[in-house]
Amino acid sequence: RDVCDTEQAETRAGCEAQVHAARGACEREVEETRGSCAVTLEDARAGCLRDVEEARAACEQQLEAARAVSEHTLDEIRATSEDALRTIEEALRTSEGKLLACEETLLACEGKVAACEEKLQGSYETALGFEQACAASRSA
């Protein structure tokens, strides 16, 4: 019986040693896995932050480029509008000059018409005078 007890105690001690060794190995593996996961998680977080920053920078560049294009287009539209306005103003000044010239010509024509009407009136009066003279000389 002592032999059995000794053998049983040795087997139990061997099993406990194996269990203790296995438990230690498991705990080390868990710690290594935990550390590896923490490193992987930190790497993933850093990668995500880099991706977000790169995306933000790209968006800001696109926005700035769009803003520059918009401002350039606005400047071109403004310059074109200003050119068109100057052209319209020049055309208006030219038209006003032509209108003034037409008004002066019209006044001159009205003066000529008035002079012609006066001559016509004078001719009419002269003709009437001759007609009256003729009529008087016939009756005499």
Short mmCIF file of C-alpha atoms in Angstrom, two decimals:
data_model
loop_
_atom_site.label_atom_id
_atom_site.label_comp_id
_atom_site.label_asym_id
_atom_site.label_seq_id
_atom_site.Cartn_x
_atom_site.Cartn_y
_atom_site.Cartn_z
CA ARG A 1 0.00 0.00 0.00
CA ASP A 2 2.83 2.41 0.67
CA VAL A 3 4.10 1.80 -2.83
CA CYS A 4 0.66 2.63 -4.21
CA ASP A 5 0.44 5.71 -2.05
CA THR A 6 3.91 6.81 -3.11
CA GLU A 7 3.16 6.10 -6.72
CA GLN A 8 -0.13 7.93 -6.42
CA ALA A 9 1.55 10.90 -4.73
CA GLU A 10 4.23 11.01 -7.41
CA THR A 11 1.59 10.80 -10.14
CA ARG A 12 -0.43 13.52 -8.42
CA ALA A 13 2.66 15.71 -8.02
CA GLY A 14 3.56 15.09 -11.67
CA CYS A 15 0.02 15.99 -12.77
CA GLU A 16 0.01 19.09 -10.61
CA ALA A 17 3.39 20.10 -12.03
CA GLN A 18 2.06 19.54 -15.56
CA VAL A 19 -1.11 21.51 -14.76
CA HIS A 20 0.98 24.31 -13.19
CA ALA A 21 3.33 24.37 -16.20
CA ALA A 22 0.37 24.32 -18.62
CA ARG A 23 -1.37 27.08 -16.66
CA GLY A 24 1.82 29.19 -16.73
CA ALA A 25 2.19 28.59 -20.48
CA CYS A 26 -1.46 29.53 -20.99
CA GLU A 27 -1.11 32.69 -18.94
CA ARG A 28 2.05 33.65 -20.86
CA GLU A 29 0.26 32.98 -24.16
CA VAL A 30 -2.73 35.09 -23.01
CA GLU A 31 -0.40 37.95 -22.01
CA GLU A 32 1.50 37.71 -25.29
CA THR A 33 -1.78 37.64 -27.21
CA ARG A 34 -3.09 40.57 -25.15
CA GLY A 35 0.10 42.53 -25.85
CA SER A 36 0.00 41.61 -29.52
CA CYS A 37 -3.66 42.66 -29.71
CA ALA A 38 -2.90 45.94 -27.98
CA VAL A 39 -0.09 46.62 -30.47
CA THR A 40 -2.33 45.61 -33.38
CA LEU A 41 -5.15 47.78 -32.05
CA GLU A 42 -2.79 50.74 -31.57
CA ASP A 43 -1.39 50.24 -35.09
CA ALA A 44 -4.94 50.08 -36.49
CA ARG A 45 -5.94 53.22 -34.57
CA ALA A 46 -2.87 55.08 -35.81
CA GLY A 47 -3.58 53.87 -39.37
CA CYS A 48 -7.17 55.07 -39.12
CA LEU A 49 -6.06 58.45 -37.83
CA ARG A 50 -3.54 58.73 -40.69
CA ASP A 51 -6.27 57.79 -43.21
CA VAL A 52 -8.63 60.38 -41.72
CA GLU A 53 -5.95 63.09 -41.83
CA GLU A 54 -5.01 62.19 -45.41
CA ALA A 55 -8.69 62.28 -46.44
CA ARG A 56 -9.17 65.61 -44.65
CA ALA A 57 -6.07 67.07 -46.34
CA ALA A 58 -7.23 65.81 -49.76
CA CYS A 59 -10.69 67.31 -49.18
CA GLU A 60 -9.20 70.63 -48.13
CA GLN A 61 -7.00 70.66 -51.24
CA GLN A 62 -10.02 69.91 -53.45
CA LEU A 63 -12.04 72.61 -51.70
CA GLU A 64 -9.22 75.14 -52.10
CA ALA A 65 -8.83 74.22 -55.78
CA ALA A 66 -12.59 74.57 -56.32
CA ARG A 67 -12.55 77.90 -54.50
CA ALA A 68 -9.66 79.13 -56.68
CA VAL A 69 -11.50 78.04 -59.84
CA SER A 70 -14.68 79.75 -58.63
CA GLU A 71 -12.83 82.96 -57.82
CA HIS A 72 -11.07 82.88 -61.21
CA THR A 73 -14.38 82.28 -62.98
CA LEU A 74 -15.98 85.09 -60.97
CA ASP A 75 -13.09 87.41 -61.91
CA GLU A 76 -13.54 86.48 -65.58
CA ILE A 77 -17.29 87.08 -65.38
CA ARG A 78 -16.70 90.40 -63.63
CA ALA A 79 -14.14 91.48 -66.26
CA THR A 80 -16.46 90.43 -69.09
CA SER A 81 -19.36 92.28 -67.48
CA GLU A 82 -17.24 95.39 -67.02
CA ASP A 83 -16.13 95.21 -70.68
CA ALA A 84 -19.73 94.83 -71.79
CA LEU A 85 -20.76 97.77 -69.60
CA ARG A 86 -18.01 99.94 -71.10
CA THR A 87 -19.12 98.92 -74.61
CA ILE A 88 -22.72 99.80 -73.77
CA GLU A 89 -21.67 103.15 -72.29
CA GLU A 90 -19.62 103.95 -75.41
CA ALA A 91 -22.56 102.98 -77.64
CA LEU A 92 -24.84 105.18 -75.53
CA ARG A 93 -22.45 108.15 -75.84
CA THR A 94 -22.26 107.58 -79.60
CA SER A 95 -26.05 107.38 -79.82
CA GLU A 96 -26.42 110.56 -77.76
CA GLY A 97 -23.98 112.30 -80.12
CA LYS A 98 -25.96 111.11 -83.12
CA LEU A 99 -29.20 112.26 -81.46
CA LEU A 100 -27.75 115.71 -80.82
CA ALA A 101 -26.57 115.90 -84.44
CA CYS A 102 -30.05 114.85 -85.63
CA GLU A 103 -31.68 117.48 -83.41
CA GLU A 104 -29.35 120.15 -84.81
CA THR A 105 -30.13 119.01 -88.36
CA LEU A 106 -33.85 119.04 -87.55
CA LEU A 107 -33.59 122.60 -86.18
CA ALA A 108 -31.73 123.68 -89.31
CA CYS A 109 -34.40 122.04 -91.46
CA GLU A 110 -37.15 123.74 -89.47
CA GLY A 111 -35.35 127.06 -90.03
CA LYS A 112 -35.20 126.37 -93.77
CA VAL A 113 -38.87 125.36 -93.80
CA ALA A 114 -39.76 128.61 -91.98
CA ALA A 115 -37.70 130.62 -94.49
CA CYS A 116 -39.37 128.79 -97.37
CA GLU A 117 -42.80 129.45 -95.87
CA GLU A 118 -41.93 133.15 -95.55
CA LYS A 119 -40.79 133.27 -99.20
CA LEU A 120 -43.90 131.40 -100.22
CA GLN A 121 -46.04 133.86 -98.26
CA GLY A 122 -44.17 136.75 -99.90
CA SER A 123 -44.67 135.18 -103.32
CA TYR A 124 -48.35 134.64 -102.56
CA GLU A 125 -48.75 138.26 -101.46
CA THR A 126 -46.88 139.46 -104.55
CA ALA A 127 -49.07 137.31 -106.78
CA LEU A 128 -52.15 138.62 -105.01
CA GLY A 129 -50.89 142.18 -105.49
CA PHE A 130 -50.35 141.54 -109.21
CA GLU A 131 -53.76 139.97 -109.49
CA GLN A 132 -55.36 142.97 -107.78
CA ALA A 133 -53.39 145.35 -110.02
CA CYS A 134 -54.52 143.40 -113.10
CA ALA A 135 -58.11 143.46 -111.93
CA ALA A 136 -57.90 147.23 -111.29
CA SER A 137 -56.37 147.94 -114.65
CA ARG A 138 -59.08 145.93 -116.41
CA SER A 139 -61.82 147.82 -114.74
CA ALA A 140 -60.25 151.14 -115.61
#
